[in-house]
Coordinates of C-alpha atoms and ligand atoms in Angstrom, one line a residue:
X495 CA 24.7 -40.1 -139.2
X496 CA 24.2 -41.8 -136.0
X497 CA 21.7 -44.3 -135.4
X498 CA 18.8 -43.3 -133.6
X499 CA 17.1 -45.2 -130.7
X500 CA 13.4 -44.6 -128.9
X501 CA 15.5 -46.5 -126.1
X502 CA 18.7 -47.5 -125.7
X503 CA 20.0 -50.0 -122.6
X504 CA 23.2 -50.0 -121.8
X505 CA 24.3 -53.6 -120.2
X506 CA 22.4 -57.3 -121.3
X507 CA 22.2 -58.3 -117.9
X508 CA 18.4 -59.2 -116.5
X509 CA 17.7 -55.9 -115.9
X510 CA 19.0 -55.0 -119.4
X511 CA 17.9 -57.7 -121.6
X512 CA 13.9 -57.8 -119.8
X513 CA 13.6 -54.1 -120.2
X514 CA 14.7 -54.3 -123.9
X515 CA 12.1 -57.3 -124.3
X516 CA 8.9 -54.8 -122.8
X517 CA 10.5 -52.0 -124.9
X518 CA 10.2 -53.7 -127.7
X519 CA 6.4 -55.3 -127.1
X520 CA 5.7 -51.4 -126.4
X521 CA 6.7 -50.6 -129.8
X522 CA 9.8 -48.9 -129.1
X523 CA 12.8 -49.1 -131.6
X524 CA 15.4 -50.6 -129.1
X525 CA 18.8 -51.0 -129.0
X526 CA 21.6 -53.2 -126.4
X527 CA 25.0 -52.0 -125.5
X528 CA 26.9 -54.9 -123.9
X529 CA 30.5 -55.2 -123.6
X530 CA 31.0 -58.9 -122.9
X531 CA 28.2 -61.3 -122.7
X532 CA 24.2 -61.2 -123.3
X533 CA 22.7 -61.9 -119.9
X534 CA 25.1 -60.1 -117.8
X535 CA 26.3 -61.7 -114.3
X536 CA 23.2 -63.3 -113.5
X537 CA 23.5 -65.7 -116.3
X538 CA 27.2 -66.0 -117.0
X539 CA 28.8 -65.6 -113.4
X540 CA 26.3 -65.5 -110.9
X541 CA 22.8 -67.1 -110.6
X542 CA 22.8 -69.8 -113.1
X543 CA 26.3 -71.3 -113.4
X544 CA 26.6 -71.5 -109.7
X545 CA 23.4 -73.5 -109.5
X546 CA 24.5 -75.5 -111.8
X547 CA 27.7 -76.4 -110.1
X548 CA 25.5 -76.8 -106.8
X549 CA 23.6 -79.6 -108.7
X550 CA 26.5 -81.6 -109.4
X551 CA 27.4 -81.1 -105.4
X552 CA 23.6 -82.1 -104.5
X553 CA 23.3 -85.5 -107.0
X554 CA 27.2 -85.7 -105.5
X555 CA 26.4 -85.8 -101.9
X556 CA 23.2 -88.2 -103.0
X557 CA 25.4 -91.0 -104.6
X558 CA 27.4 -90.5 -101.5
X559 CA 24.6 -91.6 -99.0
X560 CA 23.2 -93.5 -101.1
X561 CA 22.8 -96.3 -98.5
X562 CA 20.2 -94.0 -96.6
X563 CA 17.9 -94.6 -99.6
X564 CA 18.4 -99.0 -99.6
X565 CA 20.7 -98.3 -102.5
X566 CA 24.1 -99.2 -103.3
X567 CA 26.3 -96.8 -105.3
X568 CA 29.9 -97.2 -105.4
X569 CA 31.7 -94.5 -104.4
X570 CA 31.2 -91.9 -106.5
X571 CA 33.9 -89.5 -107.9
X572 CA 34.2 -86.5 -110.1
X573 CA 36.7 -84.8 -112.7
X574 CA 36.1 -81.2 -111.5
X575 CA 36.6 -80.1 -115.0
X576 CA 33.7 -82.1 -116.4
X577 CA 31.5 -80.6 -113.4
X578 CA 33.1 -76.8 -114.6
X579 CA 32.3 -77.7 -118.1
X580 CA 28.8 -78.6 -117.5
X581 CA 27.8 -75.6 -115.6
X582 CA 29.6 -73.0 -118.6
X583 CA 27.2 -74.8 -120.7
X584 CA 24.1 -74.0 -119.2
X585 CA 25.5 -70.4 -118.8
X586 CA 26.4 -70.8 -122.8
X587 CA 23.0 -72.1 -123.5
X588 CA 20.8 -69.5 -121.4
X589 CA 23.5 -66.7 -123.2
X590 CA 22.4 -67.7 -126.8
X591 CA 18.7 -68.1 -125.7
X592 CA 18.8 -64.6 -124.5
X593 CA 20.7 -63.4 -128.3
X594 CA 17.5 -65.1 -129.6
X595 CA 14.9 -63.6 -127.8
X596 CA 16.8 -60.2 -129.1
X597 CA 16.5 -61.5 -132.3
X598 CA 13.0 -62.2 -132.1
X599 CA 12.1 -58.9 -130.6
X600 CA 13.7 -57.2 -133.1
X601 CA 16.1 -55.4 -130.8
X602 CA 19.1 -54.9 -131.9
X603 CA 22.2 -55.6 -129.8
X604 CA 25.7 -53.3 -129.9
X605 CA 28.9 -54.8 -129.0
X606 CA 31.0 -52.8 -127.1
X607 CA 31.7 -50.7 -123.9
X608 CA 29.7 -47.9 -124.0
X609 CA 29.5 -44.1 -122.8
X610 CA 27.3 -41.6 -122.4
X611 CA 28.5 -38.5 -124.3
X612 CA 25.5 -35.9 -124.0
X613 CA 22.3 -35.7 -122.1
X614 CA 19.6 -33.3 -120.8
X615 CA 19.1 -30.1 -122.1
X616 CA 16.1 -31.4 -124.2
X617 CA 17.4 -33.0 -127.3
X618 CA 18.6 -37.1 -127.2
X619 CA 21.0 -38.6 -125.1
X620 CA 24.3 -39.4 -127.0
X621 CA 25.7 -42.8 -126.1
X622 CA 29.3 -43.5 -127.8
X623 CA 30.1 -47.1 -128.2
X624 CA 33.8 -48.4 -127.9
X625 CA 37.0 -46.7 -128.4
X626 CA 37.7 -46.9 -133.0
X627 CA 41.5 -46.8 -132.4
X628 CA 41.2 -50.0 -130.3
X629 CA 40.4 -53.6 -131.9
X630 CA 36.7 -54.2 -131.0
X631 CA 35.3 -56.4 -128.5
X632 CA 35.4 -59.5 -128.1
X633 CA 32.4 -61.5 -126.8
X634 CA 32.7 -64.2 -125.0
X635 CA 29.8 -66.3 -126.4
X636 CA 29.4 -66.5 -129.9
X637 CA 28.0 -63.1 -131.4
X638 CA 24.5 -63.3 -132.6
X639 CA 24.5 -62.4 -136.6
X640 CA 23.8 -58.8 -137.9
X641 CA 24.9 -57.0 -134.5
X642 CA 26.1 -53.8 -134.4
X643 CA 29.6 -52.5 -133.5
X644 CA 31.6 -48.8 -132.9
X645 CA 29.9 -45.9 -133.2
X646 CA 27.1 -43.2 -131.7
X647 CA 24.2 -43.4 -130.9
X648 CA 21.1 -41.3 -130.5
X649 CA 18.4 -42.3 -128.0
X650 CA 15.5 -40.5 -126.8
X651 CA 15.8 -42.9 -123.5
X652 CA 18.7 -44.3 -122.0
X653 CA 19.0 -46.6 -119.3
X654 CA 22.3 -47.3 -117.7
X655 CA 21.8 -51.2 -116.5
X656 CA 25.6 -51.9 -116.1
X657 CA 25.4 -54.2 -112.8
X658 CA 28.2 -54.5 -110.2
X659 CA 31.4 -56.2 -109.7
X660 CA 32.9 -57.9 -106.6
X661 CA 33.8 -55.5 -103.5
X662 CA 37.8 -55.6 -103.1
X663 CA 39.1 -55.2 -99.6
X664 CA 42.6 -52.9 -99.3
X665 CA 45.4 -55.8 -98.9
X666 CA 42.9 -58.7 -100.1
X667 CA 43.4 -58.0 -103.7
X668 CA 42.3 -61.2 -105.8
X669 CA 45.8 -62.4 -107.8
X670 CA 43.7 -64.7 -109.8
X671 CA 45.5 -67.9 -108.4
X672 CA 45.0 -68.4 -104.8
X673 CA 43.0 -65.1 -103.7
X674 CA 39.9 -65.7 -105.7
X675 CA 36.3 -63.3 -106.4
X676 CA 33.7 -65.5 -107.9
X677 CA 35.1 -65.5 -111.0
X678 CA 37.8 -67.9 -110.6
X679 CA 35.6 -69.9 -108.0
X680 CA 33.6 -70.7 -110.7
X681 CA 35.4 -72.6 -112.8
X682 CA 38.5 -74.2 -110.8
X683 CA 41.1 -76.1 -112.6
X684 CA 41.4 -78.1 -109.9
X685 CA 39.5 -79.1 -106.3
X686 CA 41.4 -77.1 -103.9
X687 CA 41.8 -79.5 -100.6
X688 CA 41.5 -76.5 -98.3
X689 CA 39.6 -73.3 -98.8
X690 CA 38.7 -70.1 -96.6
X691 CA 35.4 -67.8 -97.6
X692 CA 35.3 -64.2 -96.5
X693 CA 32.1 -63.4 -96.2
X694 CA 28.8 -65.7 -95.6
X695 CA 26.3 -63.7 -97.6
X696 CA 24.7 -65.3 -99.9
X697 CA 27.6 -65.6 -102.5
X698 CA 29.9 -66.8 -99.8
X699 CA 27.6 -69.5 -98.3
X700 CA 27.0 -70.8 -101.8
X701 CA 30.8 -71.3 -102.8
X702 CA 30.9 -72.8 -99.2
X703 CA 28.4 -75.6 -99.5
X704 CA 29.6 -76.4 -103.1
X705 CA 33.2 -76.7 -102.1
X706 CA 32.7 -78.4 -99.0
X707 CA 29.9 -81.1 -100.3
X708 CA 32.6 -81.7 -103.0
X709 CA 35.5 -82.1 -100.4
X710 CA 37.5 -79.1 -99.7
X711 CA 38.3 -78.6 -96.2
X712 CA 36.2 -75.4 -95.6
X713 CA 36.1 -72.3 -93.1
X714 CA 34.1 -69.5 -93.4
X715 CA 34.9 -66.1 -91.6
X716 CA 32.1 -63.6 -91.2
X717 CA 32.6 -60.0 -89.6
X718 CA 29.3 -59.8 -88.2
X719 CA 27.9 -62.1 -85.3
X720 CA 25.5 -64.6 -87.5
X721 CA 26.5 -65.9 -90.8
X722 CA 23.8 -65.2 -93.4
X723 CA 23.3 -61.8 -91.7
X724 CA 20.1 -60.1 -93.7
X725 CA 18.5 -63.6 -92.5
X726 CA 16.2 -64.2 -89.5
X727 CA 18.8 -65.6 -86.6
X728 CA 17.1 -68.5 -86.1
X729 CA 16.9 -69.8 -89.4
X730 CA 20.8 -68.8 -89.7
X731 CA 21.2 -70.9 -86.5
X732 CA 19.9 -73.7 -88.0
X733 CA 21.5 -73.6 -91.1
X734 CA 24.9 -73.2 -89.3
X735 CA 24.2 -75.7 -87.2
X736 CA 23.6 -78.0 -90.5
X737 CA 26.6 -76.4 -91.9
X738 CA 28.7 -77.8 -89.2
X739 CA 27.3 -81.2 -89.1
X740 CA 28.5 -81.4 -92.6
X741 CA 32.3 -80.3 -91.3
X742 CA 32.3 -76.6 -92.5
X743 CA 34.4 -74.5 -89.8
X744 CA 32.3 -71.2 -89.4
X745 CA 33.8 -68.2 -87.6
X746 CA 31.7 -65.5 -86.9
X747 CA 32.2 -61.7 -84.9
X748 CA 35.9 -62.7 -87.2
X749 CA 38.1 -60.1 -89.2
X750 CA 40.8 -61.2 -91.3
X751 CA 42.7 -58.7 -90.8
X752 CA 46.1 -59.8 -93.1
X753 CA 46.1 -61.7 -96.1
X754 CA 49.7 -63.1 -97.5
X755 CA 50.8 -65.7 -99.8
X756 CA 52.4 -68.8 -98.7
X757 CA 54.5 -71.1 -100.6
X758 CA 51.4 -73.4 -101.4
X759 CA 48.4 -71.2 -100.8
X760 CA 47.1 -68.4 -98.2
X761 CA 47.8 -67.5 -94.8
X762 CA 45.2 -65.6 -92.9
X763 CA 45.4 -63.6 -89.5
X764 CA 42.3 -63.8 -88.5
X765 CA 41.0 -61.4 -85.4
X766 CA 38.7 -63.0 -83.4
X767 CA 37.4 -61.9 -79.6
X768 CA 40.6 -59.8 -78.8
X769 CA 42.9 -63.2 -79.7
X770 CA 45.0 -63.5 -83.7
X771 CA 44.8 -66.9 -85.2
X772 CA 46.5 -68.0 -88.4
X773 CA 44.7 -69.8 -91.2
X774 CA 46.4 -71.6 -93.4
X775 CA 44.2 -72.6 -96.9
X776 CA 45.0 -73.6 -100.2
X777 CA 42.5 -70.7 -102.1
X778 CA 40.8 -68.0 -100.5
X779 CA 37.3 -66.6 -101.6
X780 CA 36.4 -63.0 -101.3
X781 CA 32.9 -62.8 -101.3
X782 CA 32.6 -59.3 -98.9
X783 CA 30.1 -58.2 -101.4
X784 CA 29.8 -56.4 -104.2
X785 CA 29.7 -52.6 -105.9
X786 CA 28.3 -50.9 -109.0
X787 CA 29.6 -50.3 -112.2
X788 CA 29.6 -46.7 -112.5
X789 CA 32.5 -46.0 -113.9
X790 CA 33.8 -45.1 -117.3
X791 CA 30.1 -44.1 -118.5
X792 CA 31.0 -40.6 -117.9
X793 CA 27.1 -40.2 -115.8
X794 CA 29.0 -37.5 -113.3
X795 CA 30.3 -35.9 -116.8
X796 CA 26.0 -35.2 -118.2
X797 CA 25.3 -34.5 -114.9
X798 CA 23.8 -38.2 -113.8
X799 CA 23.8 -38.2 -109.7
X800 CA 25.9 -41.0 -108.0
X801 CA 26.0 -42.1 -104.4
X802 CA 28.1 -44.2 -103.1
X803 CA 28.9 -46.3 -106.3
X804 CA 25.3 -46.5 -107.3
X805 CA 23.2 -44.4 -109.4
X806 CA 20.5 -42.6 -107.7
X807 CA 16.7 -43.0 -109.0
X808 CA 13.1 -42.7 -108.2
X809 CA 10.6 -45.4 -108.4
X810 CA 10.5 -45.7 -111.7
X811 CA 14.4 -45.5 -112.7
X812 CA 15.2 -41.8 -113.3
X813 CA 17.8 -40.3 -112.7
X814 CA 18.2 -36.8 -112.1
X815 CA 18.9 -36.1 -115.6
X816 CA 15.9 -36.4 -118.4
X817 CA 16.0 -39.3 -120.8
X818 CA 18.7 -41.2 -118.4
X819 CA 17.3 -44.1 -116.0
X820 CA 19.3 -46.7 -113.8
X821 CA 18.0 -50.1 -113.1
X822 CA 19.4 -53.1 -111.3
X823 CA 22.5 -53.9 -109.4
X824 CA 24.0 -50.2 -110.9
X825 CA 20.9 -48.4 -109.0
X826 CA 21.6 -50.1 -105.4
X827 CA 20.2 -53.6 -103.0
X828 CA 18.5 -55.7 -103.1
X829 CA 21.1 -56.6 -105.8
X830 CA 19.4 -59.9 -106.8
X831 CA 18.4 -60.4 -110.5
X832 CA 14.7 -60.8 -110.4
X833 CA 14.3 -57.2 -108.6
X834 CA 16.5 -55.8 -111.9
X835 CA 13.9 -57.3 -113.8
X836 CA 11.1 -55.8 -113.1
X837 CA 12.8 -52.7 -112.2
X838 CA 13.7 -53.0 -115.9
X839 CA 9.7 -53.4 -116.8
X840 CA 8.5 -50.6 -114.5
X841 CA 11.4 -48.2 -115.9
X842 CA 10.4 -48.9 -119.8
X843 CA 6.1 -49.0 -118.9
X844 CA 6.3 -45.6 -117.1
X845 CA 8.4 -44.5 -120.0
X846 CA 5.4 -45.2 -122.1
X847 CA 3.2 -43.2 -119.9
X848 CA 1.3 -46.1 -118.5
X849 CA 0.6 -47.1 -114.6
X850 CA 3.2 -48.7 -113.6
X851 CA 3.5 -50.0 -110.3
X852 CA 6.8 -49.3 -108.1
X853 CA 8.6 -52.1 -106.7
X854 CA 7.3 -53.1 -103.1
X855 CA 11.0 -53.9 -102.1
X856 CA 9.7 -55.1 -98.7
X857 CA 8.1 -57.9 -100.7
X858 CA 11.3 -59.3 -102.9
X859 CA 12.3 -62.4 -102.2
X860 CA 16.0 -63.5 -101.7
X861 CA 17.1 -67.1 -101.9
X862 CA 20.2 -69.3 -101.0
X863 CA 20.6 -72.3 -102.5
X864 CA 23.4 -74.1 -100.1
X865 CA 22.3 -77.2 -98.6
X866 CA 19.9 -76.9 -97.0
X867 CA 18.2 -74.0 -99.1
X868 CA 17.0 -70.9 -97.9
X869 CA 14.3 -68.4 -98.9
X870 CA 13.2 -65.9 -96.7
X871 CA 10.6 -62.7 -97.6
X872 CA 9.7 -59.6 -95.9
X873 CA 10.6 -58.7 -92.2
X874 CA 12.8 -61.0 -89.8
X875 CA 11.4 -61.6 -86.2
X876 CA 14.1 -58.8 -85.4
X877 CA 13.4 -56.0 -87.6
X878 CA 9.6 -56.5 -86.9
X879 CA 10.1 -55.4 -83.3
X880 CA 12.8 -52.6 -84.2
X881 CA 10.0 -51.1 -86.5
X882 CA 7.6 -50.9 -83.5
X883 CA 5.3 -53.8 -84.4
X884 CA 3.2 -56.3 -81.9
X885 CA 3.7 -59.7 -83.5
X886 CA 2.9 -62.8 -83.3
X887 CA 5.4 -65.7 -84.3
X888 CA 4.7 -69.2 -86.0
X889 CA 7.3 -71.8 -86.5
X890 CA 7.4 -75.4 -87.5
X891 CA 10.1 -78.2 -87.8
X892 CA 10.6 -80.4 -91.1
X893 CA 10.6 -83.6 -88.8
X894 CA 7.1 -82.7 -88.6
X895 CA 6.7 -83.2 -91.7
X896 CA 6.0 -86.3 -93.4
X897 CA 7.3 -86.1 -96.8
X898 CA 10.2 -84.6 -95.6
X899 CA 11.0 -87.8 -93.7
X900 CA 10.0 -89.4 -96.8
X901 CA 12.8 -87.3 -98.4
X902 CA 15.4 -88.1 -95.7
X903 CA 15.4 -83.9 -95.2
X904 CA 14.0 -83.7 -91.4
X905 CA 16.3 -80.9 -90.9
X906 CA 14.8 -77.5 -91.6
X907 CA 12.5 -75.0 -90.3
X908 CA 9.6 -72.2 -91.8
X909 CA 9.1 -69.4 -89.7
X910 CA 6.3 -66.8 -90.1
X911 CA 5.7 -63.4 -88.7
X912 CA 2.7 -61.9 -88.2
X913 CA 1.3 -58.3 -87.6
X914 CA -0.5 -59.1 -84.0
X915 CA -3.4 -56.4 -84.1
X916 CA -4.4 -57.0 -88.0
X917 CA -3.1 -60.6 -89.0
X918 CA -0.8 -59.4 -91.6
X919 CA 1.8 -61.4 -92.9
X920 CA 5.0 -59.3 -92.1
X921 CA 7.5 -62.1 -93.0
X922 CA 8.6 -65.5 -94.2
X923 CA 11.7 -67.5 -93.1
X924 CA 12.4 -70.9 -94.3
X925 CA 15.6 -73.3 -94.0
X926 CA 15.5 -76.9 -95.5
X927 CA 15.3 -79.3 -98.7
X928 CA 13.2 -77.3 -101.5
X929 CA 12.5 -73.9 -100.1
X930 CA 13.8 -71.8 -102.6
X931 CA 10.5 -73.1 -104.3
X932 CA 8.6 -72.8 -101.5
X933 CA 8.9 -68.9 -100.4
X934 CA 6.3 -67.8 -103.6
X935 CA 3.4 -68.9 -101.8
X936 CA 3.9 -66.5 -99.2
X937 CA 5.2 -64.0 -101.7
X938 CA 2.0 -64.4 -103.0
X939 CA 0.2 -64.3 -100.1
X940 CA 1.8 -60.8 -99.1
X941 CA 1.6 -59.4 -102.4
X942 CA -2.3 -59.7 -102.1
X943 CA -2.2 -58.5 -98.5
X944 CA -3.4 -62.1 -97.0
X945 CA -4.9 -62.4 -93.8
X946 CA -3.2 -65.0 -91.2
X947 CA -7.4 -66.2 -91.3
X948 CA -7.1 -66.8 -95.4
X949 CA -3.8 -68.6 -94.6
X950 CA -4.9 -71.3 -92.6
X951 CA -7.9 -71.7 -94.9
X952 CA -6.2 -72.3 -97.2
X953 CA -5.9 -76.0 -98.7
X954 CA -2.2 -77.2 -99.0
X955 CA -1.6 -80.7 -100.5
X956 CA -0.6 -83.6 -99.0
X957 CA 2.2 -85.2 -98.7
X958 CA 4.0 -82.1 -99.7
X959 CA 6.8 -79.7 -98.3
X960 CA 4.4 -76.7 -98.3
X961 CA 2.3 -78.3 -95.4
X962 CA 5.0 -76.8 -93.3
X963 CA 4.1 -73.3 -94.3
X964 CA 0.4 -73.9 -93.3
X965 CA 1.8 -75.9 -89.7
X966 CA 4.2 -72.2 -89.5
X967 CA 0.6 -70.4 -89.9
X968 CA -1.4 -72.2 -87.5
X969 CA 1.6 -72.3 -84.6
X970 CA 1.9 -68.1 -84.9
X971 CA -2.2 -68.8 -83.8
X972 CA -1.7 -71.9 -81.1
X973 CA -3.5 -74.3 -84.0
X974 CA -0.4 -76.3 -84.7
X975 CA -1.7 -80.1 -85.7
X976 CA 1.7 -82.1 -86.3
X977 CA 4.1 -80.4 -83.4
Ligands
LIG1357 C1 28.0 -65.8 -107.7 C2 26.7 -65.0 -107.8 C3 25.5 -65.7 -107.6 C4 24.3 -65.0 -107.7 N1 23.2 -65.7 -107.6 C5 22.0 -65.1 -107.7 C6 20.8 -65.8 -107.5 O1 20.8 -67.0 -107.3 N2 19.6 -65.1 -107.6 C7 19.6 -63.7 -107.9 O2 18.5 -63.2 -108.0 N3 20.7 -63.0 -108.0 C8 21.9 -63.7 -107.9 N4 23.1 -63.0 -108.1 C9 23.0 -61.5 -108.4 C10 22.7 -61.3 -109.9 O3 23.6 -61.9 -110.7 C11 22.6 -59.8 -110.1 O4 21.7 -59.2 -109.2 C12 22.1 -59.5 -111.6 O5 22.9 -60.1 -112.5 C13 21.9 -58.0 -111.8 O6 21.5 -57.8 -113.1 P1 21.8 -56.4 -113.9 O7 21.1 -56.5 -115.1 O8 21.6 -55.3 -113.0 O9 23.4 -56.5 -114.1 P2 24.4 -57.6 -114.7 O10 23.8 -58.9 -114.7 O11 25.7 -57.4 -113.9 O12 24.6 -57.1 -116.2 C14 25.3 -55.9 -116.5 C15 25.8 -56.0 -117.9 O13 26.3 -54.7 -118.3 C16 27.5 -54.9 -119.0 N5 28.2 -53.6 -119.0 C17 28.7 -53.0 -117.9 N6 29.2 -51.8 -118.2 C18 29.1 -51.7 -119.6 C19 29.4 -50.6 -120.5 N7 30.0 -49.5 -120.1 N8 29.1 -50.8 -121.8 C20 28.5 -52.0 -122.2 N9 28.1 -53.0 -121.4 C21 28.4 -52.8 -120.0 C22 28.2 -56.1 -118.4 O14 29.1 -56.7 -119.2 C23 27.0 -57.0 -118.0 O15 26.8 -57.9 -119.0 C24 24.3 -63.6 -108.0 C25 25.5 -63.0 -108.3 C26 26.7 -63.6 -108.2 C27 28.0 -62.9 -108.4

């Protein structure tokens, strides 16, 4: 007989593995279905290991310059396989803690790809797990004790959190070897000298800084006319302008149109202003975004609608069909790990019936964590006006700043937006040392509808990096004390 779940998640990724958790707390009988690894991208390919690798860049680039601190280092150097091996070991350590916490919550977790064989019409949703005449899967981390393999599954609730992949382009086909997705960029074999990045999203820009702080001759081509294009253009501008300082090429309003193979690497056509150029790099990253994993679960098969690549839902992660739900990168942007979280929460408490809020997606926060950081929330200066508003604009310099001097950061900026009539705070745009810590006081502050008045009330501590969010506040009002 199969085994029967109140709810069953396919994919361990953080929208998979938090949902399970709050199942679980709620007194569901919950199961896991993950093919590969516990903690999906975010913790095995995408958020942590690539901060990790940015940390070795940052205390890198410190031992560097250490004589702008009165110290001397001796030139430092690096084995890039010791600086790989760290980073898959916080990966392999955040992937076991997240086995435990399954453990602990009593949820049990099934290996293998799963499929969804039979939904609606009333009775449970059948999920079938791997394919019996194959050998089962492998995972890639060891495999938590007393799991679950092959098989069906009953579950009263489903919810498809499968994630995305990377977006390939016609022609740009990653080979594994010199074209690369973030896969192979994140654990090199060796330091290429010469690298291009398609693509200065957030994945891009990341790969970018890391390479280039490490010593890769860097260029980055971007289709659109500002690199980092969901941020605010000035804070874009002055993180390319940083970018540059630190000898990264950046081409923007740039297609590469042709990508071929050389004898020792990659050789790019690039279109640019009505004139071709040739690029010649050793690897090539493409980072041109990326695309859901919808496929293989059979959801067009019960009936489960899909747009685009991405599984359409309400606010609370149904689908069309009952007892199926979609959370995460699989049910559309902002694909960023914490909104699959508590899309995972809100999904599994309206399940239990009890009033759960919807996800504000005007108030998720995105970060970058290139050097310099970047954290932005809400509206950019931009979309304000498109969207008919009468703003008012604060912005203050990190040179203004004195523990940023104290740092030897001056460069950066924060940048506020404010609803003119009512004093709302519409946006928050930072560039500079830190910020990705920074950007929840105004998340904060807009989650609990604060007043532009309650801002520069407020106390900030001193010497601190934050004192440039209250300067940001008091400049959008013609207060401004250290500018
Ligand atoms: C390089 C990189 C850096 C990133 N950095 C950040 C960051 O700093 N901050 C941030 O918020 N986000 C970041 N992201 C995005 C983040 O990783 C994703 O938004 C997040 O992982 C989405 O979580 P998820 O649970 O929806 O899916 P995923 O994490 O993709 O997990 C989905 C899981 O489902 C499994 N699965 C898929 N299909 C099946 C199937 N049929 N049967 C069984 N299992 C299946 C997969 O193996 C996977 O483990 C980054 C992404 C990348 C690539």
């Amino acid at each position: 007989m199969a085994d029967t779940y109140d709810i069953l998640i396919i994919g361990g990724g953080p929208g998979g593995y938090v949902a399970a958790i709050r199942a679980a707390q709620l007194g569901f009988k919950t199961a896991v279905v993950e093919r590969e690894h516990m903690g999906g991208i975010c913790l095995n390919w995408g958020c942590i290991p690539t901060k990790a690798l940015l940390r070795s860049a940052e205390v890198f680039h410190y031992a560097e310059h250490g004589g702008d601190y009165g110290l001397e280092i001796a030139r430092p150097s690096f084995q890039m396989e010791a600086v790989v091996k760290r980073s898959r070991g916080v990966s392999a350590q955040l992937n076991g803690g997240v086995a435990m916490l399954m453990k602990k919550n009593k949820i049990d977790i099934i290996w293998g790809e799963a499929k969804l064989t039979k939904a609606g019409k009333g009775g449970p949703v059948e999920v079938s797990v791997g394919d019996p005449s194959k050998p089962p899967v492998q995972p890639q981390n060891p495999v938590p004790k007393g799991v679950l393999g092959h098989g069906t599954y009953k579950a009263k609730h489903v919810i498809v959190a499968t994630g995305a992949r990377p977006r390939v382009l016609p022609g740009i086909e990653p080979d594994g070897d010199r074209i690369w997705t973030y896969f192979e960029a994140m654990k090199p074999a060796a330091m290429p000298k010469s690298l291009i990045v398609m693509g200065s999203g957030a994945i891009g820009i990341e790969f970018a800084s890391f390479y280039r702080t490490m010593g890769a001759e860097v260029t980055v081509v971007e289709l659109l006319p500002q690199i980092l294009p969901v941020e605010d253009a000035e804070i874009a501008a002055t993180a390319r302008k940083q970018f540059e300082k630190q000898g990264m090429k950046i081409l923007v309003d740039a297609k590469a149109a042709k990508v071929s193979k050389s004898a020792d690497g990659v050789e790019v056509t690039i279109e640019q202003g009505g004139k071709t150029q040739v690029l010649n790099a050793e690897r090539l990253i493409s980072a041109v975004g990326v695309q859901g994993n919808t496929e293989g679960l059979n959801l067009e098969g019960v009936g489960v609608a899909v747009e685009r690549g991405l599984v359409k839902i309400d606010a609370f992660g149904r689908t069309n069909v009952e007892g199926v739900y979609a959370i995460g990168d699989v049910a559309g942007a902002p694909m960023l790990a914490h909104k699959a979280e508590h899309e995972g929460t809100i999904c599994v408490e309206a399940i239990k019936g009890l009033d759960a809020h919807p996800l504000k997606k005007t108030q998720i926060p995105g970060c970058t964590y290139c050097q310099p950081q970047i954290a932005s929330v809400g509206l950019t200066e931009a979309k304000a006006k498109e969207a008919g508003r009468e703003i008012k604009v604060g912005r203050f310099r990190f040179i203004g700043n004195g523990k940023a001097i104290a740092l030897g950061e001056p460069e950066g900026m924060v940048k506020t937006v404010f609803d003119a009539k009512t004093g709302e705070l519409l946006g928050a745009h930072i560039v500079g040392a830190e910020v990705t810590e920074l950007i929840q006081g105004f998340v904060i502050a807009m989650g609990l509808e604060t007043t532009e008045e309650e801002l520069m009330h407020t106390v900030f501590p001193h010497p601190t990096l934050s004192e440039t969010m209250h300067e940001s506040v008091l400049d959008a009002y013609g207060k401004v004390i250290h500018m």
